[in-house]
Coordinates of C-alpha atoms and ligand atoms in Angstrom, one line a residue:
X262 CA 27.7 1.8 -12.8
X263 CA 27.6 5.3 -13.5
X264 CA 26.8 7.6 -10.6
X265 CA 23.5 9.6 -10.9
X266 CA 22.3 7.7 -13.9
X267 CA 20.0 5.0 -14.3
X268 CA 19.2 5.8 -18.2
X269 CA 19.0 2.4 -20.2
X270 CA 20.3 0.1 -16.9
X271 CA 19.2 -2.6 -16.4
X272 CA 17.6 -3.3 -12.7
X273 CA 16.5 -6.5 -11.1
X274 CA 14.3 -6.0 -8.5
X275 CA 13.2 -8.4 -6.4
X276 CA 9.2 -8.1 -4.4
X277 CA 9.1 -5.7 -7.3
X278 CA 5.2 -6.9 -7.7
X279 CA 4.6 -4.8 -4.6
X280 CA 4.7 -1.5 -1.9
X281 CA 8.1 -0.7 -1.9
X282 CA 9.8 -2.4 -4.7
X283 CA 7.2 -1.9 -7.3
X284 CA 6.9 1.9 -6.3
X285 CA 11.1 1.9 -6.7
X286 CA 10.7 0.1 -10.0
X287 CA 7.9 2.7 -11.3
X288 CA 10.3 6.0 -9.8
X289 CA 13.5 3.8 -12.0
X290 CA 11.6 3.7 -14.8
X291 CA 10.7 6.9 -14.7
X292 CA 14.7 7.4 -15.2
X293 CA 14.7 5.3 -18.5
X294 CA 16.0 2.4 -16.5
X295 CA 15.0 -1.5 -17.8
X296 CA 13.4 -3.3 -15.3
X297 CA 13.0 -7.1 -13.8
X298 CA 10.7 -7.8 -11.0
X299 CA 10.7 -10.8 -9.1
X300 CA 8.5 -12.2 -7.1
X301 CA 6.3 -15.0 -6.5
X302 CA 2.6 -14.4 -7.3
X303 CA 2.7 -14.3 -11.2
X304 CA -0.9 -12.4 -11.5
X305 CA 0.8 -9.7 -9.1
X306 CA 3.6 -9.1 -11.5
X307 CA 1.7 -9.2 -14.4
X308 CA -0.7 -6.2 -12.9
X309 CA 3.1 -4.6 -11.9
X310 CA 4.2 -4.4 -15.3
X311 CA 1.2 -3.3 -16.7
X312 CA 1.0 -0.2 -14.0
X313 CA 4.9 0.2 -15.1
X314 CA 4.2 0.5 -18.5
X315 CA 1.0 2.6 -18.2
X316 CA 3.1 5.3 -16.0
X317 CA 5.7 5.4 -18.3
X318 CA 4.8 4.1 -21.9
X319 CA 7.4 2.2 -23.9
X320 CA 9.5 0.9 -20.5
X321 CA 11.1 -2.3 -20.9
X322 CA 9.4 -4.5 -18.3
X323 CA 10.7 -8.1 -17.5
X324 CA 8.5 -10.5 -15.1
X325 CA 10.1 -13.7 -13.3
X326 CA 7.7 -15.5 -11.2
X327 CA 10.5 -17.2 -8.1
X328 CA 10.5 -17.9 -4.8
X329 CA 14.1 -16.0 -4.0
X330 CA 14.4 -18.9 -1.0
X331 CA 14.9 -21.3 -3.8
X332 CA 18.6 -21.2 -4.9
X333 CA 18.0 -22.6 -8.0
X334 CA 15.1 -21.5 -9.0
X335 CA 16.4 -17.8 -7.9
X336 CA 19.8 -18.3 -10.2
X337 CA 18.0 -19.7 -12.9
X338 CA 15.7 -16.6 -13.4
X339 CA 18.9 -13.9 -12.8
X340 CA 20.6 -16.0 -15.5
X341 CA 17.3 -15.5 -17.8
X342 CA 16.9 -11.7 -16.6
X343 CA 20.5 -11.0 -17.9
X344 CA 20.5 -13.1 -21.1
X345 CA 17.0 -11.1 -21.7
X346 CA 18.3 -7.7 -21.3
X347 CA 22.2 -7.8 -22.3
X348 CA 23.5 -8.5 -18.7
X349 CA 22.5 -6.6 -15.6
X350 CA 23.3 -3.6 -14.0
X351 CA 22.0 -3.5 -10.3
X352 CA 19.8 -5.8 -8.0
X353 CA 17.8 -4.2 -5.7
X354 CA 17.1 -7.0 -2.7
X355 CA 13.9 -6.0 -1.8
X356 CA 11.8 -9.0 -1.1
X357 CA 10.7 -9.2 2.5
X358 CA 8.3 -10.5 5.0
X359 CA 7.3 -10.0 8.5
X360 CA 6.2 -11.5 11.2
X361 CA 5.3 -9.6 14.3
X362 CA 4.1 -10.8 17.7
X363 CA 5.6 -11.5 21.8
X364 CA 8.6 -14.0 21.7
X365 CA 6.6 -16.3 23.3
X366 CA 3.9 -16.4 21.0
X367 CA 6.2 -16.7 17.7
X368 CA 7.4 -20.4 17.0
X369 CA 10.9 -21.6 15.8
X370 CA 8.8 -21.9 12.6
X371 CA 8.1 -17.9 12.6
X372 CA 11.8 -17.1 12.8
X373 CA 13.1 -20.0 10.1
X374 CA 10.3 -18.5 7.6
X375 CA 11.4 -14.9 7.9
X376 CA 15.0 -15.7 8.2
X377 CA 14.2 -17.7 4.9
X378 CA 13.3 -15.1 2.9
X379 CA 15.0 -11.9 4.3
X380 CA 18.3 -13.3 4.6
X381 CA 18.9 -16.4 2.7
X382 CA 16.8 -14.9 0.0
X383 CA 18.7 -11.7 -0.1
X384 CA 22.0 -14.8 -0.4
X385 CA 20.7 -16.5 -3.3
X386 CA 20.0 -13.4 -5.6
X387 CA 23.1 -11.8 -4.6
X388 CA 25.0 -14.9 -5.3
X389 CA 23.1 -15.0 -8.6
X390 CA 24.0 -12.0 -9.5
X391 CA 27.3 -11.5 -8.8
X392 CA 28.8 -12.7 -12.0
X393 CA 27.0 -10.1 -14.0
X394 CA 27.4 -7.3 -11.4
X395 CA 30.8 -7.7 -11.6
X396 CA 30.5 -8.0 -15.4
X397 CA 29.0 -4.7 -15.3
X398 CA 30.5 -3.1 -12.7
X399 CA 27.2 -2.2 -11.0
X400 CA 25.4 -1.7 -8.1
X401 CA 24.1 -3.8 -5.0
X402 CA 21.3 -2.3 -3.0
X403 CA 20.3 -4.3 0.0
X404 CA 16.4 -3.4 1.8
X405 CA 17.3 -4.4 5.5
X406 CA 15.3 -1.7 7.9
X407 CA 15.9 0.3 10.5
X408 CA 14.6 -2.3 12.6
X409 CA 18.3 -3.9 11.0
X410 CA 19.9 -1.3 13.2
X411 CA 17.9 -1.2 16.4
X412 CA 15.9 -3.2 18.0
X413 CA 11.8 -2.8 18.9
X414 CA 9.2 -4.7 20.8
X415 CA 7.7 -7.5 19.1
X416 CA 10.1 -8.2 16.1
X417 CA 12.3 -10.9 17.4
X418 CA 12.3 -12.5 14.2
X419 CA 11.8 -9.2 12.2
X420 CA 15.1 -7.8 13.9
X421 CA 17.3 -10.5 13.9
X422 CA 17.0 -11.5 10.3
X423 CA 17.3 -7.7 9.3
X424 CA 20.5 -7.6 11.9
X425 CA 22.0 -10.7 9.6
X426 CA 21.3 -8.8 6.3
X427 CA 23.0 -5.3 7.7
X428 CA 26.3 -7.7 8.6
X429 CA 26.2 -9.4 5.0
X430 CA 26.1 -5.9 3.3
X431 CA 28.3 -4.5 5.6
X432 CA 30.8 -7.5 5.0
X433 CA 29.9 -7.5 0.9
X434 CA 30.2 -4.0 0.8
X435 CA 34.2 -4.6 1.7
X436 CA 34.4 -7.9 -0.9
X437 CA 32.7 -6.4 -4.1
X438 CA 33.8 -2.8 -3.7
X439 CA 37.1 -4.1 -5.1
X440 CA 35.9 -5.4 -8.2
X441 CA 33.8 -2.4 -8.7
X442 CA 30.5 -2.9 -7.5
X443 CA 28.8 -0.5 -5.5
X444 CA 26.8 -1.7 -2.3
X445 CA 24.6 -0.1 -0.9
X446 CA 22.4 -0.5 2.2
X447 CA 18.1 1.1 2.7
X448 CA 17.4 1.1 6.0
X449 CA 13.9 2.6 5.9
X450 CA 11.5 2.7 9.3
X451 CA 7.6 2.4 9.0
X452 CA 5.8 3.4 5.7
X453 CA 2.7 3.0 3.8
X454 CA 2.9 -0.8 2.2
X455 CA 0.9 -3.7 2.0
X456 CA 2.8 -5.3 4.5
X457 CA 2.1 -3.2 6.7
X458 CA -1.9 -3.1 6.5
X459 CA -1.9 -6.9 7.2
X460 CA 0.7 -6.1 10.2
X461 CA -2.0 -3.6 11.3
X462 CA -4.6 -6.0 11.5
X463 CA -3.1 -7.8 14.0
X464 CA 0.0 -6.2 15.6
X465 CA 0.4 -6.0 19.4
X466 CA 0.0 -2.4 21.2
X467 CA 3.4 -2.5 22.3
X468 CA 4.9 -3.0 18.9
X469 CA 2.7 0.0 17.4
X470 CA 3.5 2.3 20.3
X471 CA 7.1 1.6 19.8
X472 CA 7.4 1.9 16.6
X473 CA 5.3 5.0 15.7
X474 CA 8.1 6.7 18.1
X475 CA 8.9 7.5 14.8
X476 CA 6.0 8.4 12.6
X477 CA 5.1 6.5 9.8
X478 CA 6.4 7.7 6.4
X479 CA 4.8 7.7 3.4
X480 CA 5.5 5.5 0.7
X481 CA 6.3 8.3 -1.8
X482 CA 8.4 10.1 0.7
X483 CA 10.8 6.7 0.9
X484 CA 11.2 6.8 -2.6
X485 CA 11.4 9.9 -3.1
X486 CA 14.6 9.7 -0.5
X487 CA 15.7 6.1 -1.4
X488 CA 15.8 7.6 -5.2
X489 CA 18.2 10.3 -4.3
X490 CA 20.2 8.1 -2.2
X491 CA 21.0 5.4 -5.1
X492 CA 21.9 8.2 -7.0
X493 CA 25.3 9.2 -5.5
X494 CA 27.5 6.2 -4.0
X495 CA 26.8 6.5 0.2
X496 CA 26.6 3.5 1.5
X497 CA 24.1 3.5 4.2
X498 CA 20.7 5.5 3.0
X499 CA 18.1 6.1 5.7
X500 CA 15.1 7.5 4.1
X501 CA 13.5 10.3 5.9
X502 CA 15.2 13.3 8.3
X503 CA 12.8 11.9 11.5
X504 CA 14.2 8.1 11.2
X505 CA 17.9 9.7 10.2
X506 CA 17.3 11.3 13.5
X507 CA 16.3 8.2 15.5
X508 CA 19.3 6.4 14.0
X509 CA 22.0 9.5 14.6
X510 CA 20.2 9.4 18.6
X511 CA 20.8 5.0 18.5
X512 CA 24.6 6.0 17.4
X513 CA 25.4 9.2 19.9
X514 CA 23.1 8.2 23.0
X515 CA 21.7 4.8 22.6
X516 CA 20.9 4.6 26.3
X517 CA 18.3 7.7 25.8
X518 CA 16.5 5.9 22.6
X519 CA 15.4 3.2 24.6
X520 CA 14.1 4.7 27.1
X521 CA 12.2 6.6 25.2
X522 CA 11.4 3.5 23.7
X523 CA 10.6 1.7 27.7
X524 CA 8.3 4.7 28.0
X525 CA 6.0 4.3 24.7
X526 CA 5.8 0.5 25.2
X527 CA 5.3 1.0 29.4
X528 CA 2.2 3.2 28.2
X529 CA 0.7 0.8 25.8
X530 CA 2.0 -2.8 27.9
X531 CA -0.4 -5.4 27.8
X532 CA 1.8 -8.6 28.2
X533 CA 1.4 -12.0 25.8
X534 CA -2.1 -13.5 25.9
X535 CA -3.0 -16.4 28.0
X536 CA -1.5 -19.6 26.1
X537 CA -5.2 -21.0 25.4
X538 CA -6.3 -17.4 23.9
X539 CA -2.9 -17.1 21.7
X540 CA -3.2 -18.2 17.7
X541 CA -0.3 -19.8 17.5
Ligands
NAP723 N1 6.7 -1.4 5.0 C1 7.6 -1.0 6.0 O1 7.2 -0.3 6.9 C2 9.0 -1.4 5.9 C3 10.0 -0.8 6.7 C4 11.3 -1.1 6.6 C5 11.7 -2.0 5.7 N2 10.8 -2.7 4.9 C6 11.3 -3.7 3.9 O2 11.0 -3.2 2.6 C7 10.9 -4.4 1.8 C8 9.6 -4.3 1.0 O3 8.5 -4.3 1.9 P1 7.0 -3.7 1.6 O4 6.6 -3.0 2.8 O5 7.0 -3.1 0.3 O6 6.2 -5.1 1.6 P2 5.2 -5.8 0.6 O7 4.4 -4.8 -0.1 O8 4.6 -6.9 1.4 O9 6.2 -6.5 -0.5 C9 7.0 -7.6 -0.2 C10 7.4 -8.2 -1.5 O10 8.3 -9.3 -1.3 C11 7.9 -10.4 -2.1 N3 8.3 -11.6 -1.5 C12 8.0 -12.1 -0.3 N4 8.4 -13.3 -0.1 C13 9.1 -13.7 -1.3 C14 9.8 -14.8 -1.7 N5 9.9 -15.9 -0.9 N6 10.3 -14.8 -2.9 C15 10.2 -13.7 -3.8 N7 9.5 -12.6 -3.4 C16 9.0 -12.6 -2.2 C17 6.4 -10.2 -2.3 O11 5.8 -10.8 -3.5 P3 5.2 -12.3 -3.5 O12 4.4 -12.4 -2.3 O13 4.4 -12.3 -4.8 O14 6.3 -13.2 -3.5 C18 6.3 -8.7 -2.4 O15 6.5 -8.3 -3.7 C19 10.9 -5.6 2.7 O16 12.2 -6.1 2.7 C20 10.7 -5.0 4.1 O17 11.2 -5.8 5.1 C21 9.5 -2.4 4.9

């Protein structure tokens, strides 16, 4: 796919019913791009569409209701997105979820769920979409995290399934490039999202003081970065100069990033709860 341009594309995107994807999905359209979201809730993508179309009359807005940890479900619906709209020209993997909380307190359940979706789900689309990626020659954009590149208090599962989607891009980035399609990687930290008000409700101490190391972005400032990132070929875009810093600092002096990270948490600790107080 043509750098800079994403006039008359046509762009899967998957969570695109919500925060991050649907905001991405609004900024593409805004570039004349044709759109697909995906995501479960049907009513959610419905209301998506319609906020799409209302920011930017006349944009061609396609809706599948899936569950990306279906395979078949999730290769059926590409197949119908590109048969809709004349093939398709990038996939943004976008659909996430997370689950925060001490080790002890998560259950094997808590890590199969999240590695469910943010790994195995980011599998099935891509392996959906491959054929008409490569028809097109177009673009792969993977949404891991930061918390793909380093680790932080109370995401276990959060971490390790983001870890598993940085090696798959990393590794697809080196198998696609070859046949012309451009990979490319968002690893954002902490931002405005839905997700992220129901993490707030319930979110240990230790995980907000280490993670607000790095103040929490914007949704619009993401974008804003993300949008400028798809638009020339890098491979690894890291919205935001404060979490390109944290990044540059886990690269060139790892062992000083976590213990800035020790001290935040240290000042914040509180330990698991008493197994009879614990939800789980
Ligand atoms: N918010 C942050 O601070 C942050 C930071 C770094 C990275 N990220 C990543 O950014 C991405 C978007 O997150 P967000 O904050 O915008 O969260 P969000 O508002 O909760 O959106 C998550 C999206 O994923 C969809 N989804 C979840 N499970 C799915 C499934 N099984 N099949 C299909 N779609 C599914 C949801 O729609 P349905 O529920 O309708 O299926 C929703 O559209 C995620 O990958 C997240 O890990 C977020």
């Amino acid at each position: 796919m043509n750098k800079l341009s994403f006039r008359n594309r046509h762009v899967v995107v998957t969570g695109g019913n919500s925060g991050l994807g649907l905001a991405l999905a609004k900024a593409l359209a805004g570039e004349g791009a044709r759109l697909t979201l995906m995501a479960r809730n049907a009513e959610k993508l419905a209301r998506a569409a319609a906020e799409i179309n209302a920011a930017h009359p006349g944009s061609v807005v396609g809706t599948h209701s899936v569950d990306v940890t279906d395979e078949r479900a999730s290769a059926e619906a590409m197949n119908a997105a590109a048969e809709g709209q004349g093939g398709i020209d990038a996939l943004i993997n976008n659909a996430g979820i997370l689950r925060e909380g001490h080790f002890q307190e998560l259950t094997s359940n808590d890590f199969r769920q999240v590695m469910e979706i943010n790994y195995f789900g980011v599998l099935n689309a891509t392996r959906a979409a491959l054929p008409h990626l490569r028809n097109s020659k177009g673009r792969l954009i993977n949404v891991a995290s930061i918390a793909g590149l380093v680790g932080a208090f109370g995401y276990t599962s959060y971490c390790a399934s983001k870890h598993a989607l940085v090696g798959l891009t990393s590794c697809l980035r080196f198998e696609l490039e070859p046949m012309g399609i451009t990979v490319q990687l968002v690893c954002p930290a902490e931002f405005d999202s839905p997700m992220v008000v129901d993490l707030d409700k319930s979110r240990t101490p230790e995980n907000r003081a280490h993670v607000r190391t790095i103040p929490k972005a914007t949704l619009g400032a993401i974008v804003s970065d993300v949008v400028k990132g798809l638009a020339t070929d890098r491979y690894e875009i890291v919205p935001t100069g404060m979490a390109r810093a944290a990044v540059k600092m886990a690269r060139l002096a790892p062992g000083l990033l976590r213990r800035a990270g020790d001290r935040a948490i240290a000042k914040a600790y509180e330990g698991p709860r008493p197994v009879e107080m614990a939800s789980r």
